[in-house]
CSV table of C-alpha atoms in Angstrom, one decimal:
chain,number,residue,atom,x,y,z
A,1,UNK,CA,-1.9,127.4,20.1
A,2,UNK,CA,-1.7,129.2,23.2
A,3,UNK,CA,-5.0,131.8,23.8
A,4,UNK,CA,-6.1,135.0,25.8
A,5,UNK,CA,-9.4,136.0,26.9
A,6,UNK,CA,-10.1,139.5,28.1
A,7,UNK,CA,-12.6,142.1,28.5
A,8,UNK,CA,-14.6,140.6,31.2
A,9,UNK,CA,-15.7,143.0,33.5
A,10,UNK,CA,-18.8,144.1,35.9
A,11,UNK,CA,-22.2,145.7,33.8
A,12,UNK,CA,-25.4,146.5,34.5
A,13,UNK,CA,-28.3,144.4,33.1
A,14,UNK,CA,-28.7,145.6,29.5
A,15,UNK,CA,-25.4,146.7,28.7
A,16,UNK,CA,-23.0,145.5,26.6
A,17,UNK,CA,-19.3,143.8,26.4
A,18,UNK,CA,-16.7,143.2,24.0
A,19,UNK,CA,-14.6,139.8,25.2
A,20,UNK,CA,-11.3,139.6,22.9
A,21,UNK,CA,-9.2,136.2,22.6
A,22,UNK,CA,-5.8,136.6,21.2
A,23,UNK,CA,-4.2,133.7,20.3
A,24,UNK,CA,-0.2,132.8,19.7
A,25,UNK,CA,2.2,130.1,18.5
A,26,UNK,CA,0.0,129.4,15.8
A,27,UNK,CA,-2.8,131.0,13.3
A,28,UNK,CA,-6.0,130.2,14.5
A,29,UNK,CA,-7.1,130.4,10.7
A,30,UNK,CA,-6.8,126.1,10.5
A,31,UNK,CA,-9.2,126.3,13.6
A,32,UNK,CA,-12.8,126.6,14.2
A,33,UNK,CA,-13.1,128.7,17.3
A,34,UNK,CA,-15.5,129.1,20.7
A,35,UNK,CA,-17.2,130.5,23.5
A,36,UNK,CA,-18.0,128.7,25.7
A,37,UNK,CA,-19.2,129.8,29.7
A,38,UNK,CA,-19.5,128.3,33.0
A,39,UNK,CA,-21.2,128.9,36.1
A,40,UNK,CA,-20.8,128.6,39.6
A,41,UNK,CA,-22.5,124.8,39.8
A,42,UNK,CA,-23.0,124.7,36.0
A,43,UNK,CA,-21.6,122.6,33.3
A,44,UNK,CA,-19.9,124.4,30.7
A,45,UNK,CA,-21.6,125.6,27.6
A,46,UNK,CA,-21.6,127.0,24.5
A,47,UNK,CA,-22.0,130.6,24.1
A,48,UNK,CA,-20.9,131.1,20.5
A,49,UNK,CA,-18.7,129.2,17.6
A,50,UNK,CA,-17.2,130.1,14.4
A,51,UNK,CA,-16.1,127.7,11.6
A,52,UNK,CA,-12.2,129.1,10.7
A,53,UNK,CA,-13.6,130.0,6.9
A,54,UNK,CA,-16.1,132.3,8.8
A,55,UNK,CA,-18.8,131.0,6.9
A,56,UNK,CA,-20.3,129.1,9.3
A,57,UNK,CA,-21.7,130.5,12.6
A,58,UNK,CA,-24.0,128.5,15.9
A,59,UNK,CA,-25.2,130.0,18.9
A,60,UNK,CA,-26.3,128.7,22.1
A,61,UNK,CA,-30.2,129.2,22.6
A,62,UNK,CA,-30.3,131.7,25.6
A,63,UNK,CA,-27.6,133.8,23.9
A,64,UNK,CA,-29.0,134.0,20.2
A,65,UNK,CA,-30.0,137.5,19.0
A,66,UNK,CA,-27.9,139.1,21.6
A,67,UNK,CA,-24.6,138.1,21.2
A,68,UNK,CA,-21.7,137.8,18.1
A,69,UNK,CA,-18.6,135.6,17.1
A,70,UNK,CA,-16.4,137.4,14.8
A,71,UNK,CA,-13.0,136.5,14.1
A,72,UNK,CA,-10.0,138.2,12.0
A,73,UNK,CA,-7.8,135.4,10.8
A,74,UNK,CA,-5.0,137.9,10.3
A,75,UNK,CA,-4.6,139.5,13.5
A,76,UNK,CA,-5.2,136.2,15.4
A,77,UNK,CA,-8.1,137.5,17.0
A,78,UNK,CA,-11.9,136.0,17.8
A,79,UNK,CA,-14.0,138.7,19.5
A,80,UNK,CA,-17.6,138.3,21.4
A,81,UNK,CA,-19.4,140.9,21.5
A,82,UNK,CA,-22.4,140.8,24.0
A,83,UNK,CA,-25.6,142.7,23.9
A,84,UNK,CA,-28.3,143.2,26.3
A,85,UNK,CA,-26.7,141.4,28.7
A,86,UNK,CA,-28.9,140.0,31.5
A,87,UNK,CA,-28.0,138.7,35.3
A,88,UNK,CA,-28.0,135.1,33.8
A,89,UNK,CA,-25.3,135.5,31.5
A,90,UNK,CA,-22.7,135.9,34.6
A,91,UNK,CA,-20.4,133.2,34.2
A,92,UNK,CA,-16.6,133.0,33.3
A,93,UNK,CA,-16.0,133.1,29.7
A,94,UNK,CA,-13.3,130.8,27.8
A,95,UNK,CA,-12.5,130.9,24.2
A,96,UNK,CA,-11.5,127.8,22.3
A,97,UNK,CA,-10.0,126.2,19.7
A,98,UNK,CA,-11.0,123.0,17.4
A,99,UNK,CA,-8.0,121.5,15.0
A,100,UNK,CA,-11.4,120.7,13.4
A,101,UNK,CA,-10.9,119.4,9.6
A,102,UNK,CA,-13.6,121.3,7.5
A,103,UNK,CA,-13.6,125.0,7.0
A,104,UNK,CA,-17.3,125.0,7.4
A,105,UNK,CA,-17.7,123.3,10.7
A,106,UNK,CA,-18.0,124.7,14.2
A,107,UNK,CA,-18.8,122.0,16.6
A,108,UNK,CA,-20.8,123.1,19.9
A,109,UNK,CA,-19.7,120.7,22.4
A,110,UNK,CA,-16.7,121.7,24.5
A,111,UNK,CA,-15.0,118.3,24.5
A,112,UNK,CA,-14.5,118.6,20.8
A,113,UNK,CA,-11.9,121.4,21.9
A,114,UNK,CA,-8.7,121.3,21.4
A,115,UNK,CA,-7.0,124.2,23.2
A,116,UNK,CA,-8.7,126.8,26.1
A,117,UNK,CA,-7.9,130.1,27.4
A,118,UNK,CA,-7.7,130.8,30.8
A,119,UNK,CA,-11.5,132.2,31.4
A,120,UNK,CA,-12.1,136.1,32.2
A,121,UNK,CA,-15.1,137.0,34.4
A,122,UNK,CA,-18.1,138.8,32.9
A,123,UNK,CA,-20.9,139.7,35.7
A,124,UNK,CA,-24.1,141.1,34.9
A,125,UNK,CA,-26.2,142.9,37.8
A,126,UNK,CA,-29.5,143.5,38.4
């Protein structure tokens, strides 16, 4: 499965993005899928996942409350939507794909993933 981040963009502390992934050559809906981020001198992390039943959501801890995974099986889509954004959440944004087995699980490390997009900026100033 081949995927698309975009979105990304430059915002002012408190505002808000919508990050699209749009993925091709085959239905994400076998898939468990994530966000994950990195920063300059960071290690990757997880910013959001989403079981491919839906029914199962995890967050990473600085993000929770502000941020939500939503996916539509159908159209091939997961979308990020980002609230309140704050200077810490710059980073570049990749979504993800896990040929995980269970419809209910959504794994939060990024080795567990399968496939990656190619990132899309998101910068937050203050």
């Amino acid at each position: 499965v081949q995927l698309q981040a975009s979105g990304g963009g430059l915002v002012q502390a408190g505002g808000s993005l919508r990050l699209s992934c749009a993925a091709s050559g085959d239905s994400i809906s076998g898939y468990a899928m994530g966000w994950f981020r990195q920063a300059p001198g960071k290690e990757r992390e997880l910013v959001a996942a989403m079981s491919w039943s839906g029914g199962y959501t995890t967050y990473g801890i600085p993000v929770k409350g502000r941020f939500t995974i939503s996916r539509d099986n159908a159209k091939n889509t997961v979308d990020l939507q980002m609230n309140s954004l704050k200077p810490e959440d710059t980073a570049v944004y990749y979504c993800a794909a896990d040929a995980v087995g269970s419809p209910m699980i959504a794994r939060r490390g990024p080795y567990e993933y399968d496939y990656w997009g190619q990132g899309t900026q998101v910068t937050v100033s203050s």
